[in-house]
Coordinates of C-alpha atoms in Angstrom, one line a residue:
M272 CA 34.5 19.4 -11.5
L273 CA 34.7 16.4 -9.1
I274 CA 31.8 15.6 -6.8
V275 CA 32.1 13.0 -4.1
S276 CA 28.7 11.9 -2.7
E277 CA 27.5 9.3 -0.1
L278 CA 26.5 5.8 -1.1
C279 CA 22.7 5.2 -1.1
E280 CA 22.4 1.4 -1.0
G281 CA 19.2 -0.4 -2.1
G282 CA 18.5 1.5 -5.3
F283 CA 15.2 2.9 -4.1
T284 CA 14.3 6.0 -6.1
L285 CA 11.4 8.4 -5.9
I286 CA 9.8 6.9 -9.0
N287 CA 9.6 3.6 -7.1
M288 CA 7.7 5.3 -4.3
I289 CA 5.3 6.9 -6.7
E290 CA 4.6 3.5 -8.4
Y291 CA 4.3 1.8 -5.0
C292 CA 1.7 4.4 -3.7
K293 CA -0.2 4.1 -7.0
N294 CA 0.0 7.8 -7.7
Q295 CA -1.9 8.7 -4.5
I296 CA 0.7 10.2 -2.1
P297 CA -0.8 12.3 0.8
Q298 CA -0.2 16.0 0.6
H299 CA 1.9 16.2 3.8
V300 CA 4.2 13.5 2.5
V301 CA 4.6 15.3 -0.8
L302 CA 5.6 18.5 1.0
S303 CA 8.0 16.5 3.2
I304 CA 9.7 15.0 0.1
V305 CA 9.8 18.2 -1.8
G306 CA 11.3 19.9 1.3
D307 CA 14.2 17.4 1.3
I308 CA 14.8 18.0 -2.4
A309 CA 14.6 21.8 -2.1
R310 CA 17.1 21.9 0.8
G311 CA 19.5 19.8 -1.3
V312 CA 19.2 22.2 -4.2
Q313 CA 19.6 25.1 -1.8
W314 CA 22.9 23.7 -0.6
M315 CA 24.1 23.4 -4.2
H316 CA 23.0 26.9 -5.2
S317 CA 24.6 28.4 -2.2
R318 CA 28.0 27.1 -3.5
G319 CA 27.4 28.2 -7.1
I320 CA 26.4 24.8 -8.5
A321 CA 23.4 24.1 -10.7
H322 CA 22.2 20.5 -11.0
R323 CA 20.3 20.9 -14.3
D324 CA 19.0 17.3 -14.4
L325 CA 16.5 17.1 -11.5
K326 CA 13.9 14.4 -12.0
V327 CA 12.2 11.7 -10.0
E328 CA 14.6 9.1 -11.2
N329 CA 17.5 11.0 -9.8
I330 CA 16.1 11.3 -6.2
L331 CA 17.3 8.5 -3.9
L332 CA 16.0 7.4 -0.5
K333 CA 18.3 6.8 2.4
D334 CA 17.6 6.8 6.2
H335 CA 14.1 8.2 5.6
R336 CA 15.6 11.2 3.7
F337 CA 15.6 11.9 0.0
K338 CA 18.9 12.7 -1.6
L339 CA 20.0 14.2 -4.9
A340 CA 21.9 12.0 -7.4
D341 CA 23.4 12.1 -10.9
F342 CA 25.5 15.2 -11.2
G343 CA 26.6 14.6 -14.8
S344 CA 25.0 17.8 -16.0
A345 CA 25.9 19.9 -13.0
E346 CA 27.8 23.2 -13.7
Y347 CA 29.4 25.9 -11.5
E348 CA 30.9 29.3 -11.8
K349 CA 34.5 29.0 -13.1
N350 CA 35.9 31.3 -10.5
F351 CA 34.5 29.3 -7.6
L352 CA 36.5 31.2 -4.9
I353 CA 34.3 34.2 -5.2
W354 CA 31.5 32.4 -3.4
D355 CA 33.5 32.8 -0.1
H356 CA 33.2 36.5 -0.5
L357 CA 29.6 36.8 -1.6
R358 CA 27.2 37.8 1.2
S359 CA 23.7 36.9 -0.1
M360 CA 22.0 34.2 -2.1
E361 CA 20.6 36.8 -4.5
T362 CA 24.1 38.1 -5.3
A363 CA 25.3 34.6 -5.7
R364 CA 22.5 33.9 -8.2
R365 CA 23.4 36.8 -10.4
H366 CA 27.0 35.4 -10.7
L367 CA 25.8 31.9 -11.4
L368 CA 25.9 31.7 -15.3
V369 CA 26.1 28.3 -16.8
N370 CA 27.6 27.8 -20.2
R371 CA 25.1 27.2 -23.0
N372 CA 26.2 23.7 -24.0
Y373 CA 23.1 22.5 -25.8
E374 CA 24.7 19.4 -27.0
C375 CA 25.4 18.4 -23.4
F376 CA 21.7 19.1 -22.5
E377 CA 20.4 17.0 -25.3
K378 CA 22.7 14.1 -24.3
N379 CA 22.5 14.2 -20.5
T380 CA 19.0 15.6 -19.7
T381 CA 15.4 14.5 -20.1
L382 CA 13.4 16.5 -22.6
M383 CA 10.1 16.7 -20.6
Y384 CA 12.0 18.1 -17.6
R385 CA 13.9 20.8 -19.5
P386 CA 12.8 24.4 -19.1
P387 CA 12.0 26.6 -22.1
E388 CA 15.4 28.3 -22.0
M389 CA 17.1 25.0 -22.3
I390 CA 15.0 24.0 -25.3
D391 CA 15.1 27.1 -27.5
R392 CA 18.6 28.5 -27.8
Y393 CA 17.2 31.5 -29.8
L394 CA 15.7 32.8 -26.6
K395 CA 19.3 33.8 -25.6
Q396 CA 18.5 33.3 -22.0
D397 CA 21.2 32.3 -19.5
I398 CA 20.7 28.7 -18.3
D399 CA 21.5 29.1 -14.6
D400 CA 20.0 27.9 -11.3
K401 CA 16.5 28.9 -12.4
A402 CA 16.5 25.8 -14.6
D403 CA 16.5 23.7 -11.3
I404 CA 13.4 25.7 -10.2
W405 CA 11.5 24.6 -13.3
M406 CA 12.6 21.0 -12.9
L407 CA 11.6 21.1 -9.2
G408 CA 8.1 22.2 -10.4
C409 CA 7.9 19.2 -12.6
I410 CA 8.7 17.0 -9.6
V411 CA 6.1 18.6 -7.4
F412 CA 3.5 18.2 -10.1
T413 CA 4.4 14.5 -10.5
L414 CA 4.2 13.8 -6.8
C415 CA 0.8 15.6 -6.4
F416 CA -1.0 14.1 -9.5
G417 CA 0.9 11.0 -10.3
K418 CA 1.9 12.1 -13.8
H419 CA 4.3 14.5 -15.5
P420 CA 2.9 17.9 -16.6
F421 CA 4.4 17.4 -20.0
M422 CA 4.0 13.7 -20.5
E423 CA 4.2 13.7 -24.3
S424 CA 7.4 15.7 -24.2
Q425 CA 6.0 18.3 -26.6
Q426 CA 8.4 21.2 -27.0
L427 CA 5.8 23.7 -27.9
A428 CA 3.8 22.9 -24.7
I429 CA 6.9 23.4 -22.7
L430 CA 7.8 26.7 -24.4
N431 CA 4.3 28.0 -23.8
G432 CA 4.0 26.5 -20.3
Q433 CA 0.8 24.7 -21.2
F434 CA -0.2 22.2 -18.6
S435 CA -3.4 21.5 -16.6
M436 CA -3.9 20.2 -13.1
P437 CA -6.7 17.6 -12.6
D438 CA -9.4 18.2 -10.0
E439 CA -11.2 14.9 -10.0
G440 CA -9.7 12.6 -7.5
Y441 CA -7.2 15.2 -6.3
S442 CA -9.4 17.5 -4.2
Y443 CA -7.0 17.0 -1.2
I444 CA -4.3 18.9 -3.0
E445 CA -4.8 22.4 -1.6
E446 CA -4.7 25.6 -3.6
G447 CA -1.4 26.6 -1.9
A448 CA 0.4 23.6 -3.4
R449 CA -1.3 24.3 -6.8
N450 CA -0.1 27.9 -6.7
L451 CA 3.5 26.7 -5.9
I452 CA 3.4 24.6 -9.0
R453 CA 2.2 27.5 -11.2
V454 CA 5.0 29.7 -9.9
L455 CA 7.7 27.1 -10.3
L456 CA 6.6 26.4 -13.9
T457 CA 6.8 30.0 -15.0
T458 CA 8.2 30.2 -18.6
N459 CA 10.3 33.3 -18.0
P460 CA 13.2 32.3 -15.7
A461 CA 13.6 35.8 -14.4
Q462 CA 10.1 35.6 -12.9
R463 CA 10.7 32.3 -11.1
P464 CA 11.5 32.4 -7.4
N465 CA 15.0 31.6 -6.1
I466 CA 15.5 28.5 -4.0
D467 CA 15.5 30.3 -0.7
Q468 CA 12.0 31.6 -1.4
V469 CA 10.9 28.1 -2.5
V470 CA 12.1 26.5 0.7
Q471 CA 10.3 29.1 2.8
V472 CA 7.0 28.5 0.9
I473 CA 7.3 24.8 1.3
E474 CA 7.9 25.1 5.0
N475 CA 4.9 27.3 5.4
L476 CA 2.6 25.0 3.5
K477 CA 3.9 22.0 5.4
A478 CA 3.2 23.7 8.8
K479 CA -0.3 24.6 7.6
V480 CA -1.1 21.1 6.4
D481 CA 0.3 19.4 9.5
K482 CA -1.9 21.7 11.7
E483 CA -5.0 21.0 9.7
Q484 CA -4.3 17.3 9.9
V485 CA -4.0 17.4 13.7
L486 CA -7.2 19.3 14.0
T487 CA -9.0 16.9 11.6
T488 CA -7.8 13.9 13.6
A489 CA -8.9 15.5 16.9
Q490 CA -12.3 16.3 15.5
K491 CA -12.8 12.7 14.4
E492 CA -11.8 11.4 17.8
L493 CA -14.1 13.7 19.6
K494 CA -17.0 12.6 17.4
M495 CA -16.2 8.9 18.1
L496 CA -15.8 9.4 21.8
P497 CA -19.6 9.1 22.8
M498 CA -19.9 6.0 20.6
L499 CA -16.8 4.4 22.2
Q500 CA -18.1 5.2 25.7
Q501 CA -21.4 3.5 25.0
A502 CA -19.8 0.5 23.4
S503 CA -17.2 -0.1 26.1
P504 CA -18.6 -1.8 29.3
T505 CA -17.5 -0.6 32.7
K506 CA -14.8 -2.8 34.0
S507 CA -13.4 -3.0 37.5
E508 CA -9.7 -2.9 38.3
P509 CA -7.7 -5.9 37.1
E510 CA -6.6 -6.6 40.7
E511 CA -10.1 -6.7 42.0
E512 CA -11.2 -9.0 39.1
E513 CA -8.3 -11.4 39.9
A514 CA -9.1 -11.4 43.6
K515 CA -12.7 -12.1 42.9
E516 CA -11.8 -15.0 40.6
E517 CA -9.5 -16.5 43.1
D518 CA -12.2 -16.0 45.8
D519 CA -14.6 -18.0 43.6
W520 CA -12.0 -20.8 43.3
A521 CA -11.6 -20.9 47.1
T522 CA -15.3 -21.2 47.8
W523 CA -15.9 -23.6 44.9
G524 CA -15.5 -26.8 47.0
K525 CA -18.1 -25.6 49.5
D526 CA -20.7 -25.5 46.8
G527 CA -20.2 -29.1 45.7
G528 CA -16.9 -28.7 43.9
T529 CA -14.0 -31.1 44.1
G530 CA -12.1 -29.5 46.9
G531 CA -9.1 -30.9 45.2
H532 CA -10.3 -34.6 45.3
A533 CA -9.9 -35.6 41.7
E534 CA -10.4 -39.3 42.2
D535 CA -13.8 -39.0 43.9
W536 CA -15.0 -36.8 41.1
G537 CA -13.8 -39.2 38.6
D538 CA -15.7 -42.0 40.2
T539 CA -18.8 -39.9 40.4
W540 CA -18.6 -38.8 36.8
N541 CA -18.2 -42.4 35.6
Q542 CA -21.2 -43.5 37.6
K543 CA -23.4 -40.7 36.2
H544 CA -22.3 -41.0 32.6
D545 CA -21.7 -44.7 32.1
P546 CA -24.8 -45.9 30.1
S547 CA -24.2 -49.5 31.1
E548 CA -25.1 -48.8 34.7
P549 CA -28.6 -47.5 35.7
A550 CA -28.7 -44.1 37.2
T551 CA -29.4 -44.0 40.9
S552 CA -30.1 -41.1 43.0
K553 CA -28.9 -40.8 46.6
P554 CA -30.1 -38.4 49.1
A555 CA -27.5 -35.7 49.9
E556 CA -25.9 -36.1 53.2
E557 CA -25.1 -33.1 55.2
S558 CA -21.7 -33.0 56.7
P559 CA -21.5 -31.4 60.2
P560 CA -19.6 -28.2 60.2
S561 CA -16.0 -28.6 61.4
K562 CA -15.3 -26.9 64.7
E563 CA -11.5 -27.3 64.2
S564 CA -11.4 -25.3 60.9
P565 CA -11.7 -21.6 61.5
S566 CA -12.8 -19.3 58.7
L567 CA -9.9 -18.5 56.4
T568 CA -8.6 -15.0 55.7
Q569 CA -8.6 -13.5 52.3
T570 CA -4.8 -14.3 51.8
E571 CA -5.3 -17.9 52.9
R572 CA -8.3 -18.3 50.6
Q573 CA -6.2 -17.1 47.7
E574 CA -3.4 -19.6 48.5
V575 CA -6.0 -22.4 48.6
A576 CA -7.5 -21.2 45.4
R577 CA -4.1 -21.4 43.6
A578 CA -3.6 -24.9 44.9
L579 CA -7.1 -25.9 43.8
G580 CA -6.6 -24.3 40.4
K581 CA -3.5 -26.4 39.6
E582 CA -5.3 -29.6 40.5
R583 CA -8.4 -28.5 38.7
I584 CA -6.5 -27.9 35.4
Q585 CA -4.6 -31.1 35.7
F586 CA -7.9 -33.1 36.4
N587 CA -9.6 -31.4 33.5
I588 CA -6.8 -32.5 31.1
M589 CA -6.9 -36.0 32.6
K590 CA -10.7 -36.4 32.2
S591 CA -10.6 -35.0 28.7
Q592 CA -8.1 -37.7 27.7
D593 CA -10.2 -40.4 29.4
F594 CA -13.3 -39.1 27.5
Q595 CA -11.5 -39.2 24.2
R596 CA -10.5 -42.8 24.8
G597 CA -13.7 -44.1 26.3
G598 CA -16.7 -41.7 26.5
A599 CA -16.6 -40.7 22.9
K600 CA -16.8 -44.3 21.7
K601 CA -19.8 -44.9 23.8
G602 CA -21.7 -42.1 22.1
G603 CA -21.0 -39.4 24.7
G604 CA -21.2 -35.8 23.7
C605 CA -18.9 -32.8 24.4
F606 CA -18.8 -31.8 28.0
S607 CA -17.2 -29.3 30.3
L608 CA -17.0 -30.1 33.9
F609 CA -15.7 -26.7 34.9
G610 CA -17.1 -24.4 32.2

């Protein structure tokens, strides 16, 4: 048998993901991964092929999808053409009988993933596609709990189906996923479900978990909404804030601002902050209102504000440099003319 498969670059396997997540993979992610694997197995079984070496090390990641790899132990029905004439998966399953080549199993498969019929040849059970169902159960267990159900590779434990699912620290694993593991790891291959049934159960579990996750997120957001409303101050529209800021810039010169005269302000600041000269106070002189300058419209005031803003920023930089060269040496403190 010759199998041609796509190239998965990068070498990222499912075991790498388990180690990266420190054995704590969310349940909806587990079901998504298992769904990809089960659909790949479903495609193989529909064509009369059994993988027989499914394990986390043989699952690759490419384009956010998990792919099956390592088909060295795969087997198929010798008369492959009959699959074109079979009408159902159940009929196909009954015709899928893989040769009992135990030497090949011992050489090309991993002991702790082997089903009971692959370990004990005296059971005289056909090693068919139901072996993949058992191995898929081992993968689901490993994804859910971060360890293999038969870590010590004890053949007796595998033959008797002795494993336990931890509760502490894994309460988020629902009973539906636990029941799926129990069914997949059934010692009698005839009592295990076929891959079509497994895919359907996984899809149902995934839909249920996704729905519960959406409801949980919505409930958390609703609980946080009153707190967010109290913590967030009421803000006006950005356009109104910008217009108000520009309006303040336009009227700034009337309240004693520079009005764009940087040199006059520089002289005034030097006179006020130079410790070598005594401070003198002069009475404020009122300037008569100009009769030639009519009141500016809002648009004109904004244009003036933009012009003042450019000079204001330039002057602020200029005075900061002067202060660093002269004022700081004279013992002056930090200042902000336009703060």
